[in-house]
Short mmCIF file of C-alpha atoms and ligand atoms in Angstrom, two decimals:
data_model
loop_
_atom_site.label_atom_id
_atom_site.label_comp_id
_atom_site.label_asym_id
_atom_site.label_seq_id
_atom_site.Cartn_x
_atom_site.Cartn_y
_atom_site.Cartn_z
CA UNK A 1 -15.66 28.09 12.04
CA UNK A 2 -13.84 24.78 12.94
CA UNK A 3 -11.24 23.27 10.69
CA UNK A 4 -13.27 20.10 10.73
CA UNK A 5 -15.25 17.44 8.47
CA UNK A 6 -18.27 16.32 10.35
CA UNK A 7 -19.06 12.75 9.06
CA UNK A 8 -22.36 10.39 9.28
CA UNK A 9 -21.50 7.00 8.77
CA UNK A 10 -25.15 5.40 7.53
CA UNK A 11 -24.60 2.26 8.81
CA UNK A 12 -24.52 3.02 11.82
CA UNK A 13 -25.67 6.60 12.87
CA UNK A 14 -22.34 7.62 14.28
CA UNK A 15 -21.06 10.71 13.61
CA UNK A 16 -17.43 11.96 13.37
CA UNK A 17 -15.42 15.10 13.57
CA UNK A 18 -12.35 14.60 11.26
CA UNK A 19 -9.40 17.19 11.36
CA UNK A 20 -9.23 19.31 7.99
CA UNK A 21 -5.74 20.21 7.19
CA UNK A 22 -4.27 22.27 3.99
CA UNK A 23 -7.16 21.67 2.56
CA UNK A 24 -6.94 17.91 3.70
CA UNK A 25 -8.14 15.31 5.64
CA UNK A 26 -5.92 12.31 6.82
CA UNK A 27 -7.06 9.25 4.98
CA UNK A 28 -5.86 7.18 8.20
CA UNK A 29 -8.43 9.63 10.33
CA UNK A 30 -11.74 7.74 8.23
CA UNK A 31 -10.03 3.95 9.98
CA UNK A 32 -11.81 4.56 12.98
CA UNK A 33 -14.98 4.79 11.17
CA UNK A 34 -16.75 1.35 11.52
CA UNK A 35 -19.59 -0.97 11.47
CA UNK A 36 -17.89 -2.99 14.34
CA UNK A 37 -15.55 -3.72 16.63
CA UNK A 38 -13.04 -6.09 14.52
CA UNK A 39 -13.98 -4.10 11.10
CA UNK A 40 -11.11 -2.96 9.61
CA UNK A 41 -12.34 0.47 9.17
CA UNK A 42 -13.16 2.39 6.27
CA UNK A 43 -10.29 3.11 3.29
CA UNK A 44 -10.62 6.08 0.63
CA UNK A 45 -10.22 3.82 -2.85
CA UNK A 46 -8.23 6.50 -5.03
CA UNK A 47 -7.44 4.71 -8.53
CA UNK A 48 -4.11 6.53 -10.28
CA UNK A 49 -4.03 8.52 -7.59
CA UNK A 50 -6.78 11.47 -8.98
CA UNK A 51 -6.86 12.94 -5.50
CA UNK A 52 -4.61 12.04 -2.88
CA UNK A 53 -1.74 13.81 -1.68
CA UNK A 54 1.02 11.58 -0.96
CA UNK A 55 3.50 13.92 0.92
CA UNK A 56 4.07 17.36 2.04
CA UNK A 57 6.54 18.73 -0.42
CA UNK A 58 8.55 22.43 -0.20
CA UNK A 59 9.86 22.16 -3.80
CA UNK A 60 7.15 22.75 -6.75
CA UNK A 61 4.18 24.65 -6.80
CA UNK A 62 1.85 23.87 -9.63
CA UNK A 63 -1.49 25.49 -9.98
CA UNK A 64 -3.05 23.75 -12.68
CA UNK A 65 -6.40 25.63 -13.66
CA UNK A 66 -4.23 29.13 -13.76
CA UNK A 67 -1.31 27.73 -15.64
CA UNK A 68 1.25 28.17 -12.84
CA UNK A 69 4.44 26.68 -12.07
CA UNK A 70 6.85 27.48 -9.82
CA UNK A 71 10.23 26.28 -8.36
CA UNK A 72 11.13 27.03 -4.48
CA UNK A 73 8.62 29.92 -5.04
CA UNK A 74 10.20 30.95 -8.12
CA UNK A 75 8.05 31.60 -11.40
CA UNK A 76 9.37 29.09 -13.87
CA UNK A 77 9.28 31.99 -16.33
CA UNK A 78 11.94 33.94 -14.55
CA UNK A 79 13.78 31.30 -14.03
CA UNK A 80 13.66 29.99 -18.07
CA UNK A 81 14.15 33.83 -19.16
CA UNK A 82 17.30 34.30 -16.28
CA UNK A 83 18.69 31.36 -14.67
CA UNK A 84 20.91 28.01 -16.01
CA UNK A 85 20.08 24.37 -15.33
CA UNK A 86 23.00 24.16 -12.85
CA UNK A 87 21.74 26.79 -10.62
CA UNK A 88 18.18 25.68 -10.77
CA UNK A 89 19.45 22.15 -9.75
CA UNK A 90 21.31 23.48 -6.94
CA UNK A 91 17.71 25.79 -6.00
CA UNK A 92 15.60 22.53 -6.53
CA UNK A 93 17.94 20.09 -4.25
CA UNK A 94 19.16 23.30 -1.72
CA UNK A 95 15.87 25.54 -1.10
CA UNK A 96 17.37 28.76 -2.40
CA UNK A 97 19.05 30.43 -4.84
CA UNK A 98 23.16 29.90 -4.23
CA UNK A 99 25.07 33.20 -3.74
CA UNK A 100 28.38 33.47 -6.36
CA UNK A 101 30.41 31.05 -4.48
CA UNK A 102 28.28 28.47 -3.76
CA UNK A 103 27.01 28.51 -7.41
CA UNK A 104 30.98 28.50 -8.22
CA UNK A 105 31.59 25.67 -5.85
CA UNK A 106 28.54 23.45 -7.57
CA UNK A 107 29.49 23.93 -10.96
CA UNK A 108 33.21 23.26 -10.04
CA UNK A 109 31.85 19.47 -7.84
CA UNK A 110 29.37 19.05 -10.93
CA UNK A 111 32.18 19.40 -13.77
CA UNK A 112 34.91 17.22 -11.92
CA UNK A 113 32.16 13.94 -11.90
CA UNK A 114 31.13 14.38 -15.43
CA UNK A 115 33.82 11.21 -15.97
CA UNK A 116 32.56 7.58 -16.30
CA UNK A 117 34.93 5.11 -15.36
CA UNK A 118 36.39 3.09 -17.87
CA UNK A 119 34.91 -0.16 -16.69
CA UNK A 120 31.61 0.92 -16.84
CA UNK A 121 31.95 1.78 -20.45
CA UNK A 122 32.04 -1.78 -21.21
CA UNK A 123 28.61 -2.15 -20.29
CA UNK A 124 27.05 0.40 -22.34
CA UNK A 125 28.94 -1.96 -25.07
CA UNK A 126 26.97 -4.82 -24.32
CA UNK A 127 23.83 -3.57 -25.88
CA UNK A 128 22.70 -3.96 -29.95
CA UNK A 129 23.63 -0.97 -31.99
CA UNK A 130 19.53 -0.12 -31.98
CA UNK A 131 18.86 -0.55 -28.25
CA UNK A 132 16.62 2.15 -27.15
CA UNK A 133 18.33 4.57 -25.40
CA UNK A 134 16.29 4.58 -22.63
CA UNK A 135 16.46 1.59 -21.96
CA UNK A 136 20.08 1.67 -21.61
CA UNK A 137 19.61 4.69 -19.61
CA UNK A 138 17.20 2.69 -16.84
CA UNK A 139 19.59 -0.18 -17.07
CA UNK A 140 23.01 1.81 -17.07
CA UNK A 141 21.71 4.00 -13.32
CA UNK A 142 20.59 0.22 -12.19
CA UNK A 143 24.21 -0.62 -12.77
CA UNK A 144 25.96 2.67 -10.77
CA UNK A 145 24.25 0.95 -8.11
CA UNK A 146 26.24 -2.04 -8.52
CA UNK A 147 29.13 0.05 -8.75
CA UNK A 148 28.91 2.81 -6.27
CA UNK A 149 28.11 0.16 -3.46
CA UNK A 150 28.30 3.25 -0.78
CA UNK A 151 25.32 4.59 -2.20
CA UNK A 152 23.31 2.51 0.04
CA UNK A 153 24.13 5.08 2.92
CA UNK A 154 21.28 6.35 2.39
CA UNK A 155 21.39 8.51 6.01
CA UNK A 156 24.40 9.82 5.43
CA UNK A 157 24.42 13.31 4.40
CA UNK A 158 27.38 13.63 2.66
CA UNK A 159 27.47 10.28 1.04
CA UNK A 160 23.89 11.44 -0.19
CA UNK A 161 24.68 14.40 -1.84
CA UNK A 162 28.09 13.26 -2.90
CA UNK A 163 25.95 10.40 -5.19
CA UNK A 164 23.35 13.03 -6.24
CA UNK A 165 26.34 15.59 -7.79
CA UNK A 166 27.65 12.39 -9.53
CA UNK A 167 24.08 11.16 -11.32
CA UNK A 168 23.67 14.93 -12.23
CA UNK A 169 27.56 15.10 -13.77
CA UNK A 170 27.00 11.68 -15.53
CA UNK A 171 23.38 11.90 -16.90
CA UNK A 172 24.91 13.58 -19.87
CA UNK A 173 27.65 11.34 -20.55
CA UNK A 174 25.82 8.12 -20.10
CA UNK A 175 23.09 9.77 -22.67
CA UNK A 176 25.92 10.92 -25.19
CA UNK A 177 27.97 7.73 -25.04
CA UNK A 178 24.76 5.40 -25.33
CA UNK A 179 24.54 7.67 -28.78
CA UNK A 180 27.55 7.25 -29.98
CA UNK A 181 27.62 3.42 -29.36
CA UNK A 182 24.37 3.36 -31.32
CA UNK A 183 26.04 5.32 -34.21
CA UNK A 184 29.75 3.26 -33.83
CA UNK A 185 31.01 6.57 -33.07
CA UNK A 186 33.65 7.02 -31.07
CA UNK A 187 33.11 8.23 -27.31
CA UNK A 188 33.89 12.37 -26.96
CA UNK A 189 34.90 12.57 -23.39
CA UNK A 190 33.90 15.43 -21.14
CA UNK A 191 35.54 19.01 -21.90
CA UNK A 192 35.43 20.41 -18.16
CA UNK A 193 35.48 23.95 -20.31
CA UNK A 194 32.25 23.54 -21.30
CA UNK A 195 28.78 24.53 -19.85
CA UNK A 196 26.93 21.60 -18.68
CA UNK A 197 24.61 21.62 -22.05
CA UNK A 198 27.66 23.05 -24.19
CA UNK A 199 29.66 19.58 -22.67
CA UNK A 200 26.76 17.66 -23.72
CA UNK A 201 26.13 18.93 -27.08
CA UNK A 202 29.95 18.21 -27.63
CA UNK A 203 29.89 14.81 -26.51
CA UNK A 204 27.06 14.41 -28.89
CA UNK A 205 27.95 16.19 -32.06
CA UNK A 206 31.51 16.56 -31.93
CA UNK A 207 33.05 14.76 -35.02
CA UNK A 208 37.00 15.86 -35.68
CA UNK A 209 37.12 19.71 -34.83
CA UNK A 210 39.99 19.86 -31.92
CA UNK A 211 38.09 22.29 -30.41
CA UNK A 212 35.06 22.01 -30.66
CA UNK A 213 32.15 25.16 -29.51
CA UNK A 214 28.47 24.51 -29.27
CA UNK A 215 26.07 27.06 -31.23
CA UNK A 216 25.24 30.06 -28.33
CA UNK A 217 21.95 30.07 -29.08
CA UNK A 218 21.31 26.35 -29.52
CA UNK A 219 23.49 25.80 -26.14
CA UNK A 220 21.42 28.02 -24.03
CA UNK A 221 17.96 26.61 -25.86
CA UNK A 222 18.90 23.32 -24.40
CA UNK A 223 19.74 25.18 -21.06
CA UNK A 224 16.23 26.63 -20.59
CA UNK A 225 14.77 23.31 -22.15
CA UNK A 226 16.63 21.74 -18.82
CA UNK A 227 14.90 24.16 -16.84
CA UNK A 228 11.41 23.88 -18.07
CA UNK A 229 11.73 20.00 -17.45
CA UNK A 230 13.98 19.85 -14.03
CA UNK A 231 11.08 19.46 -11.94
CA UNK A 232 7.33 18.67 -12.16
CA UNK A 233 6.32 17.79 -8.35
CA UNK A 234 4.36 14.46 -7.79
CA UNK A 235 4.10 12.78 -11.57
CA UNK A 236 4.19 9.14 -12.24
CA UNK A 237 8.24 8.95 -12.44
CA UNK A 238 9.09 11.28 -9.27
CA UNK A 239 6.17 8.91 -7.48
CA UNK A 240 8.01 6.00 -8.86
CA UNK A 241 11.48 7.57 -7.32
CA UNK A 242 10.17 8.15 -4.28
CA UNK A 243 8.15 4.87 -4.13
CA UNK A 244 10.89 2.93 -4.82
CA UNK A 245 13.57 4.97 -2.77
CA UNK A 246 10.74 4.54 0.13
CA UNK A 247 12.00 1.25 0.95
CA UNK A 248 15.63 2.74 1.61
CA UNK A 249 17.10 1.80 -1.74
CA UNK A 250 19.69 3.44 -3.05
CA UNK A 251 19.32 6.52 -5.26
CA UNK A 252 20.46 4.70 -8.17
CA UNK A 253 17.93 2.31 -8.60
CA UNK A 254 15.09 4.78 -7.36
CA UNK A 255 16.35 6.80 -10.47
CA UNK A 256 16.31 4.01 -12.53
CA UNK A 257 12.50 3.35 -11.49
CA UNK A 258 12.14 6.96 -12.14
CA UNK A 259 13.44 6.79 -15.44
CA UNK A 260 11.65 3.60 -16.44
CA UNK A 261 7.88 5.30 -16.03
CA UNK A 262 9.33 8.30 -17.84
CA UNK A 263 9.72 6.11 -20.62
CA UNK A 264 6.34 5.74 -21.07
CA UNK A 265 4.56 7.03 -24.10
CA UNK A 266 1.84 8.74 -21.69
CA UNK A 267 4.37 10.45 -20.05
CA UNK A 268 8.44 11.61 -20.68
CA UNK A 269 8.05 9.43 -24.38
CA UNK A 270 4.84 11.83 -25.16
CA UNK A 271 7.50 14.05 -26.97
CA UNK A 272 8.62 11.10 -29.09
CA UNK A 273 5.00 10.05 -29.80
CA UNK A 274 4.24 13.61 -31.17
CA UNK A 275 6.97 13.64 -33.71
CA UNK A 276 5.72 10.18 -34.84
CA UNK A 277 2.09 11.67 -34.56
CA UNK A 278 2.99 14.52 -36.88
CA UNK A 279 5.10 12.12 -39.45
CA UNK A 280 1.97 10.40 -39.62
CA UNK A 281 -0.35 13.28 -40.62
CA UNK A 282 2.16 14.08 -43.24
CA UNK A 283 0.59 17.64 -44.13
CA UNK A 284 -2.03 20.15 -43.34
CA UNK A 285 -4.76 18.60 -45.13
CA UNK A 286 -4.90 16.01 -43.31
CA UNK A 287 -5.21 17.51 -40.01
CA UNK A 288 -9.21 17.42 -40.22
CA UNK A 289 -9.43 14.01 -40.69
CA UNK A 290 -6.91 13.28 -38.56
CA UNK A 291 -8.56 15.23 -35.53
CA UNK A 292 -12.12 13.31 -35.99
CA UNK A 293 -10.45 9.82 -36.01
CA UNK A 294 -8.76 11.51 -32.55
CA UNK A 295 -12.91 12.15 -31.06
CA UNK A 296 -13.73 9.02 -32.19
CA UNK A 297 -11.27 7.52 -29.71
CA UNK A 298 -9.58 5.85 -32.31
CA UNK A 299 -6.04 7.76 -31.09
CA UNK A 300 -5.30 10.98 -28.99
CA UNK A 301 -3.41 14.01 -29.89
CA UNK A 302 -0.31 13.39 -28.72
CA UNK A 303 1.32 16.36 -26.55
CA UNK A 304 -2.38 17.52 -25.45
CA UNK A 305 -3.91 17.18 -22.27
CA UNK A 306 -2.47 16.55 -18.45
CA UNK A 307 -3.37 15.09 -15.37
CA UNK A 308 -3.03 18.76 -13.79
CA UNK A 309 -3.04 21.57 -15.92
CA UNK A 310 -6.45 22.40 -17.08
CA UNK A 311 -5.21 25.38 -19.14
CA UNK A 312 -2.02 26.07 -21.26
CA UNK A 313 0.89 24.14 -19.90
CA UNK A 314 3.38 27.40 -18.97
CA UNK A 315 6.14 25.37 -19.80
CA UNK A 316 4.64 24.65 -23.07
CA UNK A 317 4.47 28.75 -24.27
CA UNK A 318 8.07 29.26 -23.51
CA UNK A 319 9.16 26.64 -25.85
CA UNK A 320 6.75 28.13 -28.28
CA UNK A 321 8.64 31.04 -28.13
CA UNK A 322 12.20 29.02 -27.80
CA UNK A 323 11.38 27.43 -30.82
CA UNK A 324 11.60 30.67 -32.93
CA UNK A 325 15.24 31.19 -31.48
CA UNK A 326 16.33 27.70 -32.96
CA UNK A 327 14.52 27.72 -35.98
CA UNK A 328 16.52 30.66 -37.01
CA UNK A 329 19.37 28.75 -36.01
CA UNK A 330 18.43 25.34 -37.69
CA UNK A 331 16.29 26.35 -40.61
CA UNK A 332 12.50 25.58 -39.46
CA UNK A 333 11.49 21.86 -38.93
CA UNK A 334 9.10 21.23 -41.45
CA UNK A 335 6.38 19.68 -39.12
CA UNK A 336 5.81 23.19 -37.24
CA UNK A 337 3.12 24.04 -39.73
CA UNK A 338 1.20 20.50 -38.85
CA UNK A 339 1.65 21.50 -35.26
CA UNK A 340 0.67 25.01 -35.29
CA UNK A 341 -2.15 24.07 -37.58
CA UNK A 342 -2.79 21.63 -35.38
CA UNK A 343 -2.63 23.34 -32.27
CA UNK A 344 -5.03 26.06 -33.83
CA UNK A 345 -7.90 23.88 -35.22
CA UNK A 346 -7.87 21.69 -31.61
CA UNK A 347 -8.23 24.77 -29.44
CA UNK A 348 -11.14 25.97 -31.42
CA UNK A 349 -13.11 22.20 -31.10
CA UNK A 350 -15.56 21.89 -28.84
CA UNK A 351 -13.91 18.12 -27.78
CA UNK A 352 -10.56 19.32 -26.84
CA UNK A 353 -12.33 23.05 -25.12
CA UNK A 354 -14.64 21.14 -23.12
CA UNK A 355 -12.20 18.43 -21.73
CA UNK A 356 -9.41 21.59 -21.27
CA UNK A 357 -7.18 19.91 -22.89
CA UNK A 358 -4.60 22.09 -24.12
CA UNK A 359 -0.45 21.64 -25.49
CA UNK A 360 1.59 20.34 -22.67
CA UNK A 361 5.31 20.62 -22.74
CA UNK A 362 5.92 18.04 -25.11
CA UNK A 363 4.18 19.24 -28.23
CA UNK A 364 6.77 21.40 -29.03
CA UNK A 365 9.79 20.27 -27.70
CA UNK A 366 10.28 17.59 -29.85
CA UNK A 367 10.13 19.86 -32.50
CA UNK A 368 12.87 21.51 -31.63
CA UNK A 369 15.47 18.44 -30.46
CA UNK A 370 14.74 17.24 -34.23
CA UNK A 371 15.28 21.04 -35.68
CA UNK A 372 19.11 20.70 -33.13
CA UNK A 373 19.44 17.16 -34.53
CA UNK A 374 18.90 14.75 -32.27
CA UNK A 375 17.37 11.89 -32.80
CA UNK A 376 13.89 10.73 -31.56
CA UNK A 377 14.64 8.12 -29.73
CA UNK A 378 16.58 10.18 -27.69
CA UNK A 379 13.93 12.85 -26.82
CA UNK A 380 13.02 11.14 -23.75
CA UNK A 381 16.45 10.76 -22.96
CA UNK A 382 16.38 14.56 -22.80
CA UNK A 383 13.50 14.53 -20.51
CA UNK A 384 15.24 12.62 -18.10
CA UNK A 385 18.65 14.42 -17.86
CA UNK A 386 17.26 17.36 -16.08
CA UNK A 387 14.40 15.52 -14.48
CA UNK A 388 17.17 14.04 -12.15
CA UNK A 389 17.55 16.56 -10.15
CA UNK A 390 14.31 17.12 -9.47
CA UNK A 391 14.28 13.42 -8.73
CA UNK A 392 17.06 13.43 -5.82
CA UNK A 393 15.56 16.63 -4.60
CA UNK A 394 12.13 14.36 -3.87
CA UNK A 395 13.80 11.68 -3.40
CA UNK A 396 15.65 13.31 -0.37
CA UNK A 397 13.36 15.55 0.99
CA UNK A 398 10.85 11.91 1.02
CA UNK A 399 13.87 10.46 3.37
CA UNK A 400 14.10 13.63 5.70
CA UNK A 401 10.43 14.01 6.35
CA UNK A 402 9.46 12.16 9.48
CA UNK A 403 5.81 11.13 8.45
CA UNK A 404 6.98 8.94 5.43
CA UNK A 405 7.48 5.69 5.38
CA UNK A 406 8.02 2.53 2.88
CA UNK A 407 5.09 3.16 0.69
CA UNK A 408 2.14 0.59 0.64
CA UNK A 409 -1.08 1.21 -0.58
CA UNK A 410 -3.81 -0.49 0.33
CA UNK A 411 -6.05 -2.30 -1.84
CA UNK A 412 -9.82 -3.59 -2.49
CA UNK A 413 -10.08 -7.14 -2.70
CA UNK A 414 -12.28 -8.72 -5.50
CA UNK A 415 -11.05 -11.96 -5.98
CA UNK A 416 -12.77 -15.41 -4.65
CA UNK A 417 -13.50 -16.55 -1.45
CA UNK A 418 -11.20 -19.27 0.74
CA UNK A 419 -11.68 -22.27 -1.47
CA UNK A 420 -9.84 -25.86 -1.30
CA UNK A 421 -7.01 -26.37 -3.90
CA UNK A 422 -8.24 -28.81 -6.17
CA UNK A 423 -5.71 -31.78 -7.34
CA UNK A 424 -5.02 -31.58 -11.58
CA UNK A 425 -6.99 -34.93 -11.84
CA UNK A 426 -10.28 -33.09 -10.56
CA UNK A 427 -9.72 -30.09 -12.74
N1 LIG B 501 -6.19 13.46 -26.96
C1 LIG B 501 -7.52 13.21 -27.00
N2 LIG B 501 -8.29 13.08 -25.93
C2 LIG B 501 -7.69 13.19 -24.74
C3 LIG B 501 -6.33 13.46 -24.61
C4 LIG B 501 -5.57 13.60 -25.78
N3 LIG B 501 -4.27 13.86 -25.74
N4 LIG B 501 -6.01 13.54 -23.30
C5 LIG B 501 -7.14 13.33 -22.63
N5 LIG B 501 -8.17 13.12 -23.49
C6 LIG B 501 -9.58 12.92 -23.15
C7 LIG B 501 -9.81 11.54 -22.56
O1 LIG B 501 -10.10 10.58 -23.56
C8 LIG B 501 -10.98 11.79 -21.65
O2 LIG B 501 -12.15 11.88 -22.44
P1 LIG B 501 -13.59 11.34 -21.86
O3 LIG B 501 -13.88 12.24 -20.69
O4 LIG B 501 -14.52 11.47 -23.00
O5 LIG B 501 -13.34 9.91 -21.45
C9 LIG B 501 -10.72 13.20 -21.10
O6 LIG B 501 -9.92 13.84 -22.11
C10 LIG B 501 -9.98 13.22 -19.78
O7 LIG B 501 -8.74 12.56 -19.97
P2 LIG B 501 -8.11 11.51 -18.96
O8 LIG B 501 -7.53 10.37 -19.74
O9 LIG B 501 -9.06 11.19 -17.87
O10 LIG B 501 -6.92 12.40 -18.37
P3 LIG B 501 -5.70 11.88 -17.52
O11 LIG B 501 -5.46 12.93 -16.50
O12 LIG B 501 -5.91 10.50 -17.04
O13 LIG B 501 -4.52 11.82 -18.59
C11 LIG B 501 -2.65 12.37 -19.92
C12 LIG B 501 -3.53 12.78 -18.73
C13 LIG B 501 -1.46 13.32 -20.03
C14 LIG B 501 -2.12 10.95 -19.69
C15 LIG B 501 -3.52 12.43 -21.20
O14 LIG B 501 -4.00 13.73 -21.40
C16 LIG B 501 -2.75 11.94 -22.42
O15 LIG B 501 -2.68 10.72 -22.65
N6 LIG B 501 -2.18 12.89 -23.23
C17 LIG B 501 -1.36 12.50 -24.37
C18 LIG B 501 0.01 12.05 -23.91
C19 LIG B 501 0.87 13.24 -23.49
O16 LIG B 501 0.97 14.24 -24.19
N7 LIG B 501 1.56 13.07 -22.35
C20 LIG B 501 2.50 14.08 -21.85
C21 LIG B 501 2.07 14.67 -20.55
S1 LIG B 501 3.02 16.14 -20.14
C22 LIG B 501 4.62 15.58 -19.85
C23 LIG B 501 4.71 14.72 -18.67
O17 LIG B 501 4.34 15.16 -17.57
O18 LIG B 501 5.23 13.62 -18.82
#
């Protein structure tokens, strides 16, 4: 049996053999399909995207319908239950698993660019006291770019993956510091002793102890929440990154693209939107109510539902399970009963079942940032600090792959006709 679509255009009787590859056909292949000579040619019109595949891609496999995800071929559960975040950065952005001393020699290059230079602190000052923090988080990567000028290089090799260890080193900083300014506390610098969540929770939290040591078991929560969110192949930010870092601009401002759709509430600020959500409902007797004002499409239930997974989100039931390891920590968060309640009365309603909509990653995480005390506004933030690698991974595999180009879709036009411009005094 041939590999091939056979095609009747209509119009005009012709038929077509197009070539079916992975499960695809080239949209460029249905051009030559046309009702004449100077006709453009026909165009597949794809909306958000719902099912076109933009690139070939090497780094995440995601079966949606069976609840799979996978890293470089790795099951994100192994990886959660046995890895860090700094090895699963340097799988994502390498292709394999380092051996001990090229894990050694990562974390060492990682640690030595956690630093921001002085300068560059000044601009983190210029913001309000309640700026959100990601917005000072898109702005603040726009501005590396200013600084880093090299980073336009883009071809170079080593320039390229020189920039990528730095965003990863400073993501944490830049997050802690834009904290701190928001608290008028002062900035904790970097402790190079420190994991890379352990340096982070310190540059948080740390108050007056000289030496200060992050919880274990809050420390490594953070390092598997890292993991679960490091990469999550072609979603509206890593589309944005590579969109953006299509046109050869520097990884900076690709990221800061990147981090700017992660923002949204629909997508890296869906864990912030839950919390609200839940504050909102207040208690468990409200949950019925609350769920028929949801399938009356007066609101949705935040933290349910993706684009891809038609079936429990497997990044989702780790932090289920996570969340019992803080919680003993912490003390529980008293919104877990709303959510399990929550979770339990949705999966059994006919609405939510036949849509397969089911808890994505960011119905519980939030949860457990608030149990570890961070703030909601930075919950996104946290979303985005391990995202970045997955980011640059895209972002450079999109600039090695010979078939892409500066993105440009096309479009449908609906708008008028040629028509005369007509002077105010006519109007
Ligand atoms: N609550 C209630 N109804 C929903 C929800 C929800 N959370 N999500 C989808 N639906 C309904 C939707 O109204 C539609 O119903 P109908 O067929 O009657 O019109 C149906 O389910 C299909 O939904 P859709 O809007 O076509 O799905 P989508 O693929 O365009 O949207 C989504 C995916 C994630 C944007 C959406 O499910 C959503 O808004 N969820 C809440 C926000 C959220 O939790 N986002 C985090 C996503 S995971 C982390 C990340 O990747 O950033």
């Amino acid at each position: 049996m041939a590999d091939t679509l056979t095609i009747t255009d209509n119009r005009t009787g012709k038929t077509y053999d197009l070539p079916i590859a992975d499960g695809a056909i080239r949209a460029a292949d249905l051009r030559q399909i046309k009702v004449a000579a100077d006709d453009f040619g026909l165009m597949s019109y794809d909306p958000a995207f719902m099912n076109t595949a933009s690139c070939r891609s090497a780094i995440t496999y995601l079966d949606g319908d069976a609840g799979i995800l996978r890293y470089r071929g790795y099951p994100i559960e192994q990886l959660a239950e046995q890895s860090t975040y700094l090895e699963v950065a340097y799988l994502l952005m390498h292709g394999e698993l380092p051996n001990a001393t090229q894990l050694a020699g990562w974390q060492h290059s990682v640690t030595t660019h956690t630093f921001v230079h002085e300068f560059l602190k000044r601009a983190l000052e210029g913001y309000r006291y309640d700026a959100h923090p990601m917005g000072r988080l898109v702005a603040f990567l726009a501005t590396l770019s200013t600084f880093y000028t090299d980073a336009k290089d883009i071809r170079d090799p080593d320039i390229r993956k020189q920039h990528a260890v730095r965003i990863i080193a400073k993501m944490p900083t830049i997050a802690a510091w834009a904290y701190r300014h928001s608290l008028g506390r002062p900035y904790v610098y970097p402790d190079n002793s420190l994991s890379y969540p352990g340096n982070f929770l310190a540059m948080m939290f740390q108050i007056a102890e000289p030496n200060y040591k992050p919880n274990p078991v809050l420390e490594r929560a953070l390092d598997v929440l890292f993991i679960l969110h490091a990469d999550h192949e072609q979603n509206c930010s890593t589309s944005a990154a590579r969109g953006v870092g299509s046109a050869e601009s520097d990884p900076y401002v690709s990221l800061a693209a990147a981090s700017a759709a992660l923002y949204g509430p629909l997508h890296g600020g869906a864990n912030e939107a839950v919390l609200r959500m839940l504050r909102k409902i207040g208690n468990v007797k409200a949950i019925p109510a609350f769920i028929e004002s949801v399938k009356k499409g007066e609101g949705k239930l935040m933290g349910f539902g993706h684009r891809v997974y038609k079936n429990y989100d497997p990044r989702a039931k780790v932090i289920k399970k996570l969340a019992d390891d803080v919680f003993e920590v912490t003390g529980k968060n008293p919104l877990l009963e709303i959510a399990l309640e929550l979770e339990k009365i949705a999966l059994s309603d006919d609405y939510f079942i036949k849509r397969k909509l089911y808890p994505n990653v960011d119905f519980y995480s939030g949860l457990i940032y608030q149990a570890m005390g961070f703030p909601m506004e930075m919950f996104p933030v946290l979303f985005a600090i391990p995202r970045a690698s997955g980011w640059l991974s895209q972002w450079m595999e999109m600039l090695d792959d010979p078939e892409q180009k500066i993105s440009r879709p096309r479009q449908i036009y609906t708008g008028s006709d040629a028509r005369d411009y007509v002077p105010m005094s006519k109007r």
